[in-house]
PDB file of C-alpha atoms and ligand atoms in Angstrom:
ATOM      1  CA  MET J1262       0.134   0.183  -0.265  1.00 68.00           C
ATOM      2  CA  GLN J1263       0.765   3.254  -0.650  1.00 80.00           C
ATOM      3  CA  THR J1264       1.933   5.665   2.011  1.00 89.00           C
ATOM      4  CA  ASP J1265      -0.077   8.529   2.622  1.00 96.00           C
ATOM      5  CA  TRP J1266       2.369  11.602   2.944  1.00 97.00           C
ATOM      6  CA  ASP J1267       0.018  14.325   3.980  1.00 98.00           C
ATOM      7  CA  LEU J1268      -1.806  12.571   6.796  1.00 97.00           C
ATOM      8  CA  ARG J1269       1.977  11.755   7.970  1.00 96.00           C
ATOM      9  CA  TYR J1270       2.909  15.313   8.194  1.00 98.00           C
ATOM     10  CA  GLN J1271      -0.981  16.050   9.384  1.00 97.00           C
ATOM     11  CA  GLN J1272      -0.699  13.511  12.078  1.00 96.00           C
ATOM     12  CA  ALA J1273       2.791  14.373  12.765  1.00 95.00           C
ATOM     13  CA  ASP J1274       3.641  10.615  12.296  1.00 93.00           C
ATOM     14  CA  THR J1275       7.433  12.281  10.647  1.00 94.00           C
ATOM     15  CA  PRO J1276       9.944  10.898  12.626  1.00 92.00           C
ATOM     16  CA  TRP J1277      12.547  11.817  10.150  1.00 94.00           C
ATOM     17  CA  ASP J1278      11.838  15.252  10.531  1.00 95.00           C
ATOM     18  CA  ASN J1279      14.356  16.719  13.012  1.00 92.00           C
ATOM     19  CA  GLY J1280      14.330  20.184  12.024  1.00 95.00           C
ATOM     20  CA  ASN J1281      18.227  20.170  11.522  1.00 96.00           C
ATOM     21  CA  PRO J1282      20.103  20.207   8.319  1.00 97.00           C
ATOM     22  CA  SER J1283      21.609  16.704   7.381  1.00 97.00           C
ATOM     23  CA  VAL J1284      25.418  16.168   8.415  1.00 97.00           C
ATOM     24  CA  HIS J1285      25.734  14.618   5.524  1.00 97.00           C
ATOM     25  CA  LEU J1286      24.827  17.473   3.346  1.00 98.00           C
ATOM     26  CA  LYS J1287      27.093  19.753   5.407  1.00 98.00           C
ATOM     27  CA  SER J1288      29.916  17.090   5.407  1.00 98.00           C
ATOM     28  CA  PHE J1289      29.401  16.754   1.357  1.00 98.00           C
ATOM     29  CA  LEU J1290      29.307  20.721   1.188  1.00 98.00           C
ATOM     30  CA  SER J1291      32.081  21.070   3.005  1.00 98.00           C
ATOM     31  CA  GLU J1292      34.291  19.391   0.662  1.00 97.00           C
ATOM     32  CA  GLY J1293      34.152  22.186  -1.890  1.00 96.00           C
ATOM     33  CA  LYS J1294      32.659  20.380  -4.937  1.00 94.00           C
ATOM     34  CA  VAL J1295      29.614  22.307  -5.157  1.00 97.00           C
ATOM     35  CA  LYS J1296      29.547  25.927  -4.591  1.00 95.00           C
ATOM     36  CA  PRO J1297      26.498  28.160  -4.516  1.00 97.00           C
ATOM     37  CA  CYS J1298      24.426  27.243  -7.934  1.00 98.00           C
ATOM     38  CA  ARG J1299      21.064  26.496  -8.992  1.00 98.00           C
ATOM     39  CA  ALA J1300      20.025  23.229  -6.526  1.00 98.00           C
ATOM     40  CA  LEU J1301      17.074  20.947  -6.297  1.00 98.00           C
ATOM     41  CA  GLU J1302      16.023  19.086  -3.397  1.00 99.00           C
ATOM     42  CA  LEU J1303      13.617  15.838  -3.876  1.00 98.00           C
ATOM     43  CA  GLY J1304      11.119  15.244  -1.566  1.00 98.00           C
ATOM     44  CA  CYS J1305      12.052  18.503   0.588  1.00 98.00           C
ATOM     45  CA  GLY J1306       9.634  17.472   3.541  1.00 98.00           C
ATOM     46  CA  THR J1307       9.345  20.731   5.959  1.00 98.00           C
ATOM     47  CA  GLY J1308      12.014  22.861   4.094  1.00 98.00           C
ATOM     48  CA  THR J1309      14.848  22.239   6.598  1.00 98.00           C
ATOM     49  CA  ASN J1310      17.443  21.011   4.211  1.00 98.00           C
ATOM     50  CA  ALA J1311      16.410  23.739   1.436  1.00 98.00           C
ATOM     51  CA  ILE J1312      16.327  26.674   3.401  1.00 98.00           C
ATOM     52  CA  PHE J1313      19.829  25.964   4.608  1.00 98.00           C
ATOM     53  CA  LEU J1314      21.122  25.486   1.020  1.00 98.00           C
ATOM     54  CA  ALA J1315      19.105  29.041   0.539  1.00 98.00           C
ATOM     55  CA  GLN J1316      20.846  30.677   3.374  1.00 98.00           C
ATOM     56  CA  LEU J1317      24.384  29.448   2.322  1.00 98.00           C
ATOM     57  CA  GLY J1318      23.410  31.387  -1.454  1.00 98.00           C
ATOM     58  CA  TYR J1319      21.993  28.315  -3.326  1.00 98.00           C
ATOM     59  CA  GLU J1320      19.440  29.309  -5.746  1.00 98.00           C
ATOM     60  CA  VAL J1321      16.754  26.210  -4.485  1.00 98.00           C
ATOM     61  CA  THR J1322      13.733  24.744  -5.974  1.00 98.00           C
ATOM     62  CA  ALA J1323      12.413  22.223  -3.598  1.00 98.00           C
ATOM     63  CA  VAL J1324       9.774  19.416  -4.811  1.00 98.00           C
ATOM     64  CA  ASP J1325       6.921  17.285  -2.373  1.00 98.00           C
ATOM     65  CA  LEU J1326       3.871  15.656  -2.953  1.00 97.00           C
ATOM     66  CA  SER J1327       2.686  16.864   0.416  1.00 98.00           C
ATOM     67  CA  PRO J1328       0.781  20.352   0.887  1.00 98.00           C
ATOM     68  CA  THR J1329       0.928  20.368   4.760  1.00 98.00           C
ATOM     69  CA  ALA J1330       4.707  19.810   4.423  1.00 98.00           C
ATOM     70  CA  LEU J1331       5.467  22.695   1.744  1.00 98.00           C
ATOM     71  CA  GLU J1332       2.779  24.955   3.998  1.00 98.00           C
ATOM     72  CA  ARG J1333       5.314  24.486   7.112  1.00 98.00           C
ATOM     73  CA  ALA J1334       8.347  24.569   4.598  1.00 98.00           C
ATOM     74  CA  ARG J1335       7.427  27.989   3.429  1.00 98.00           C
ATOM     75  CA  GLU J1336       6.456  29.512   6.721  1.00 98.00           C
ATOM     76  CA  LYS J1337       9.823  28.496   7.862  1.00 98.00           C
ATOM     77  CA  ALA J1338      11.887  30.139   4.765  1.00 98.00           C
ATOM     78  CA  ARG J1339       9.135  33.207   6.073  1.00 98.00           C
ATOM     79  CA  GLN J1340      10.544  33.121   9.014  1.00 98.00           C
ATOM     80  CA  ALA J1341      14.272  32.508   8.180  1.00 98.00           C
ATOM     81  CA  LYS J1342      13.839  35.105   5.475  1.00 98.00           C
ATOM     82  CA  VAL J1343      15.069  33.688   2.585  1.00 98.00           C
ATOM     83  CA  LYS J1344      13.511  32.472  -0.388  1.00 98.00           C
ATOM     84  CA  VAL J1345      13.197  29.086  -1.896  1.00 98.00           C
ATOM     85  CA  ASN J1346      10.739  27.924  -4.855  1.00 98.00           C
ATOM     86  CA  PHE J1347       8.735  25.348  -2.940  1.00 98.00           C
ATOM     87  CA  LEU J1348       6.704  22.993  -5.718  1.00 98.00           C
ATOM     88  CA  GLU J1349       3.897  20.711  -4.789  1.00 98.00           C
ATOM     89  CA  ALA J1350       5.011  17.857  -7.562  1.00 98.00           C
ATOM     90  CA  ASP J1351       5.871  14.184  -8.170  1.00 98.00           C
ATOM     91  CA  VAL J1352       9.397  14.043  -8.549  1.00 98.00           C
ATOM     92  CA  THR J1353       8.658  11.659 -11.673  1.00 98.00           C
ATOM     93  CA  ALA J1354       6.317  14.447 -13.134  1.00 98.00           C
ATOM     94  CA  LEU J1355       7.908  17.523 -12.695  1.00 98.00           C
ATOM     95  CA  PRO J1356       7.360  20.877 -14.904  1.00 97.00           C
ATOM     96  CA  ASP J1357       9.873  22.734 -16.316  1.00 97.00           C
ATOM     97  CA  LEU J1358      11.896  24.084 -14.100  1.00 98.00           C
ATOM     98  CA  GLY J1359      14.159  26.272 -16.276  1.00 97.00           C
ATOM     99  CA  GLY J1360      16.458  23.271 -16.956  1.00 96.00           C
ATOM    100  CA  PRO J1361      18.797  21.078 -15.278  1.00 98.00           C
ATOM    101  CA  PHE J1362      20.419  21.943 -11.612  1.00 98.00           C
ATOM    102  CA  PRO J1363      23.943  21.368 -10.994  1.00 98.00           C
ATOM    103  CA  PHE J1364      23.298  20.043  -7.629  1.00 98.00           C
ATOM    104  CA  VAL J1365      20.584  17.705  -6.616  1.00 98.00           C
ATOM    105  CA  PHE J1366      19.792  16.510  -3.298  1.00 98.00           C
ATOM    106  CA  ASP J1367      17.726  13.575  -1.810  1.00 98.00           C
ATOM    107  CA  ARG J1368      17.092  12.692   2.181  1.00 98.00           C
ATOM    108  CA  GLY J1369      14.775   9.751   1.792  1.00 98.00           C
ATOM    109  CA  THR J1370      12.830  10.096  -1.650  1.00 98.00           C
ATOM    110  CA  TYR J1371      14.912   7.792  -3.656  1.00 98.00           C
ATOM    111  CA  HIS J1372      14.288   4.666  -1.265  1.00 98.00           C
ATOM    112  CA  VAL J1373      10.588   5.360  -1.376  1.00 97.00           C
ATOM    113  CA  VAL J1374      10.048   6.082  -5.468  1.00 98.00           C
ATOM    114  CA  ARG J1375      11.917   2.995  -6.489  1.00 98.00           C
ATOM    115  CA  LYS J1376       9.620   0.919  -5.347  1.00 97.00           C
ATOM    116  CA  ILE J1377       6.621   2.858  -7.501  1.00 97.00           C
ATOM    117  CA  ASN J1378       7.917   3.883 -10.604  1.00 98.00           C
ATOM    118  CA  LEU J1379      11.442   3.612 -10.825  1.00 98.00           C
ATOM    119  CA  ALA J1380      11.826   4.038 -14.185  1.00 97.00           C
ATOM    120  CA  GLY J1381       9.870   7.961 -13.917  1.00 98.00           C
ATOM    121  CA  PHE J1382      12.464   8.491 -11.335  1.00 98.00           C
ATOM    122  CA  GLN J1383      15.638   7.285 -13.221  1.00 97.00           C
ATOM    123  CA  LYS J1384      14.441   9.504 -16.319  1.00 97.00           C
ATOM    124  CA  MET J1385      13.933  12.783 -13.948  1.00 98.00           C
ATOM    125  CA  LEU J1386      17.459  12.126 -12.916  1.00 98.00           C
ATOM    126  CA  THR J1387      19.001  12.084 -16.144  1.00 96.00           C
ATOM    127  CA  GLU J1388      17.004  15.624 -16.815  1.00 97.00           C
ATOM    128  CA  MET J1389      17.306  17.140 -13.573  1.00 98.00           C
ATOM    129  CA  VAL J1390      21.128  16.428 -12.863  1.00 98.00           C
ATOM    130  CA  ALA J1391      22.991  18.845 -15.357  1.00 97.00           C
ATOM    131  CA  PRO J1392      26.124  17.516 -17.276  1.00 97.00           C
ATOM    132  CA  SER J1393      28.907  17.008 -14.524  1.00 97.00           C
ATOM    133  CA  GLY J1394      26.758  17.902 -11.991  1.00 98.00           C
ATOM    134  CA  PHE J1395      26.268  15.922  -8.587  1.00 98.00           C
ATOM    135  CA  TYR J1396      23.397  14.070  -7.078  1.00 98.00           C
ATOM    136  CA  LEU J1397      23.749  13.285  -3.041  1.00 98.00           C
ATOM    137  CA  VAL J1398      21.472  10.755  -1.661  1.00 98.00           C
ATOM    138  CA  LEU J1399      20.599   9.611   1.497  1.00 98.00           C
ATOM    139  CA  ALA J1400      18.742   5.884   1.296  1.00 98.00           C
ATOM    140  CA  GLY J1401      17.837   3.417   4.014  1.00 96.00           C
ATOM    141  CA  ASN J1402      20.116   0.705   4.251  1.00 96.00           C
ATOM    142  CA  ALA J1403      19.575  -3.227   3.823  1.00 96.00           C
ATOM    143  CA  ASN J1404      22.168  -4.306   6.056  1.00 94.00           C
ATOM    144  CA  THR J1405      20.279  -2.617   9.162  1.00 91.00           C
ATOM    145  CA  ASP J1406      19.049  -5.031  12.140  1.00 84.00           C
ATOM    146  CA  ALA J1407      15.996  -3.121  12.385  1.00 81.00           C
ATOM    147  CA  PRO J1408      12.884  -5.165  11.802  1.00 78.00           C
ATOM    148  CA  PRO J1409      11.426  -3.978   8.551  1.00 74.00           C
ATOM    149  CA  ASP J1410       8.378  -2.529  10.360  1.00 78.00           C
ATOM    150  CA  LYS J1411      10.835  -0.472  11.936  1.00 80.00           C
ATOM    151  CA  GLY J1412      12.704   2.767  10.156  1.00 86.00           C
ATOM    152  CA  PRO J1413      12.943   3.536   6.251  1.00 92.00           C
ATOM    153  CA  PRO J1414      12.398   1.663   3.493  1.00 94.00           C
ATOM    154  CA  THR J1415      16.075  -0.219   2.538  1.00 96.00           C
ATOM    155  CA  VAL J1416      17.898  -0.764  -0.406  1.00 97.00           C
ATOM    156  CA  ARG J1417      21.138  -3.191  -0.982  1.00 97.00           C
ATOM    157  CA  ALA J1418      24.404  -1.534  -2.194  1.00 98.00           C
ATOM    158  CA  GLY J1419      24.223  -3.444  -5.191  1.00 97.00           C
ATOM    159  CA  ASP J1420      20.711  -2.670  -5.982  1.00 98.00           C
ATOM    160  CA  LEU J1421      21.617   1.180  -5.428  1.00 98.00           C
ATOM    161  CA  SER J1422      24.403   1.458  -7.933  1.00 97.00           C
ATOM    162  CA  PHE J1423      22.728  -0.456 -10.344  1.00 97.00           C
ATOM    163  CA  GLU J1424      19.936   1.658 -10.360  1.00 97.00           C
ATOM    164  CA  LEU J1425      21.347   5.151 -10.355  1.00 98.00           C
ATOM    165  CA  GLU J1426      24.176   5.056 -12.168  1.00 95.00           C
ATOM    166  CA  SER J1427      22.943   3.356 -15.178  1.00 83.00           C
ATOM    167  CA  ASP J1428      24.126   5.291 -18.441  1.00 85.00           C
ATOM    168  CA  CYS J1429      24.739   8.400 -17.342  1.00 93.00           C
ATOM    169  CA  PHE J1430      25.973   8.456 -14.006  1.00 97.00           C
ATOM    170  CA  ASP J1431      29.271   7.651 -11.764  1.00 97.00           C
ATOM    171  CA  LEU J1432      28.846   6.461  -8.388  1.00 97.00           C
ATOM    172  CA  LEU J1433      31.806   8.913  -7.081  1.00 98.00           C
ATOM    173  CA  GLU J1434      31.209   7.607  -3.391  1.00 98.00           C
ATOM    174  CA  LEU J1435      28.869   5.143  -1.354  1.00 98.00           C
ATOM    175  CA  LYS J1436      29.007   5.151   2.398  1.00 97.00           C
ATOM    176  CA  GLN J1437      27.562   3.227   5.068  1.00 97.00           C
ATOM    177  CA  SER J1438      26.305   6.194   7.452  1.00 95.00           C
ATOM    178  CA  VAL J1439      23.035   6.940   9.554  1.00 93.00           C
ATOM    179  CA  PHE J1440      20.031   8.862   9.273  1.00 93.00           C
ATOM    180  CA  ASP J1441      21.048  11.617  11.956  1.00 89.00           C
ATOM    181  CA  GLY J1442      18.567  13.030  14.341  1.00 84.00           C
ATOM    182  CA  VAL J1443      15.748  10.631  13.805  1.00 87.00           C
ATOM    183  CA  LYS J1444      13.609   9.608  16.881  1.00 79.00           C
ATOM    184  CA  ILE J1445      10.964   6.707  16.995  1.00 78.00           C
ATOM    185  CA  ASP J1446       8.445   7.365  19.980  1.00 76.00           C
ATOM    186  CA  GLY J1447      11.048   9.626  21.552  1.00 77.00           C
ATOM    187  CA  ILE J1448      13.750   7.446  21.433  1.00 80.00           C
ATOM    188  CA  ASP J1449      16.901   8.239  18.963  1.00 82.00           C
ATOM    189  CA  PHE J1450      17.017   5.613  16.464  1.00 82.00           C
ATOM    190  CA  ALA J1451      19.769   6.433  13.938  1.00 86.00           C
ATOM    191  CA  PRO J1452      18.239   4.243  10.956  1.00 91.00           C
ATOM    192  CA  LEU J1453      21.495   2.695   9.064  1.00 94.00           C
ATOM    193  CA  SER J1454      21.767   4.712   5.903  1.00 96.00           C
ATOM    194  CA  TRP J1455      23.791   4.697   2.848  1.00 98.00           C
ATOM    195  CA  THR J1456      25.291   8.043   1.214  1.00 98.00           C
ATOM    196  CA  ALA J1457      25.789   8.098  -1.769  1.00 98.00           C
ATOM    197  CA  VAL J1458      27.570  10.791  -4.468  1.00 98.00           C
ATOM    198  CA  LEU J1459      27.010  10.108  -8.032  1.00 98.00           C
ATOM    199  CA  GLN J1460      28.252  12.700 -10.910  1.00 98.00           C
ATOM    200  CA  ARG J1461      26.327  13.064 -14.295  1.00 97.00           C
ATOM    201  CA  ARG J1462      28.547  11.956 -16.927  1.00 95.00           C
ATOM    202  CA  GLU J1463      29.328  14.624 -19.547  1.00 89.00           C
ATOM    203  CA  HIS J1464      28.082  12.106 -22.518  1.00 80.00           C
ATOM    204  CA  ASN J1465      25.863   8.689 -21.376  1.00 74.00           C
ATOM    205  CA  ARG J1466      28.342   5.444 -22.057  1.00 71.00           C
TER     206      ARG J1466
HETATM  207  C1  SAM U 786      11.107  10.246   4.426  1.00 65.37           C
HETATM  208  S1  SAM U 786      10.407  11.868   4.162  1.00 65.37           S
HETATM  209  C2  SAM U 786      11.723  13.094   3.693  1.00 65.37           C
HETATM  210  C3  SAM U 786      11.587  14.467   3.739  1.00 65.37           C
HETATM  211  C4  SAM U 786      12.891  15.394   3.911  1.00 65.37           C
HETATM  212  N1  SAM U 786      13.494  14.887   2.849  1.00 65.37           N
HETATM  213  C5  SAM U 786      13.638  14.767   5.051  1.00 65.37           C
HETATM  214  O1  SAM U 786      14.558  14.656   5.211  1.00 65.37           O
HETATM  215  O2  SAM U 786      12.918  15.473   6.231  1.00 65.37           O
HETATM  216  C6  SAM U 786      10.612  11.121   2.230  1.00 65.37           C
HETATM  217  C7  SAM U 786       9.460  12.767   1.629  1.00 65.37           C
HETATM  218  O3  SAM U 786       9.410  12.619   0.256  1.00 65.37           O
HETATM  219  C8  SAM U 786       8.069  12.970  -0.075  1.00 65.37           C
HETATM  220  N2  SAM U 786       7.746  12.157  -1.439  1.00 65.37           N
HETATM  221  C9  SAM U 786       6.972  10.702  -1.685  1.00 65.37           C
HETATM  222  N3  SAM U 786       7.217  10.419  -2.829  1.00 65.37           N
HETATM  223  C10 SAM U 786       7.187  11.472  -3.196  1.00 65.37           C
HETATM  224  C11 SAM U 786       7.029  12.007  -4.725  1.00 65.37           C
HETATM  225  N4  SAM U 786       6.718  10.632  -6.143  1.00 65.37           N
HETATM  226  N5  SAM U 786       7.566  13.034  -5.438  1.00 65.37           N
HETATM  227  C12 SAM U 786       7.838  14.105  -4.439  1.00 65.37           C
HETATM  228  N6  SAM U 786       7.358  13.720  -2.948  1.00 65.37           N
HETATM  229  C13 SAM U 786       7.837  12.852  -2.905  1.00 65.37           C
HETATM  230  C14 SAM U 786       7.547  12.543   0.956  1.00 65.37           C
HETATM  231  O4  SAM U 786       6.347  13.736   1.259  1.00 65.37           O
HETATM  232  C15 SAM U 786       8.216  13.087   2.087  1.00 65.37           C
HETATM  233  O5  SAM U 786       8.237  14.243   2.757  1.00 65.37           O
END
């Protein structure tokens, strides 16, 4: 059964939504591979990471399915006095966003959408990540020993690289990590994750 994301936001059933920018995003940015540029966030939720990027000078478009999450995101951006182009859309059916992006960020959306429309997700990535641009993705890790009903959807390393590299990307880095700041029933949970950095090839293989 597909998740009703808006209902989860309405019911505050959102253990991933910790209000702090991702440590993995911060760490990637600190390497200096991408300087402030046009950036796209896939499945931005309540906008914490999109707002963080905008505060650093990125020109951010951030997409989510959930109107409730986006309403909160817009309010947070207003309070932070930053401009983010928040957009209600399915990542597999995006409107014209004005061309591809040198940086695309995703915390917890690929691992959901791959089970619903992997081909649509792959096509979107090839269109949205600019040649030589980067896609930083954080996804649930199938090496976890958490019960399947607890924590995020998971993916195996081999499946992640097979599904995301395709003919168009090089997988530069795949690190075992944890989703920081996740609590379930008020208790720190820290689900095992993958942090993957992909770079769009100049030319397809
Ligand atoms: C696990 S949450 C992560 C949210 C946010 N990235 C964060 O770290 O707080 C997954 C998000 O993806 C959104 N989502 C799921 N499927 C989507 C789709 N097909 N298109 C756009 N957003 C989607 C959900 O509404 C939800 O906000």
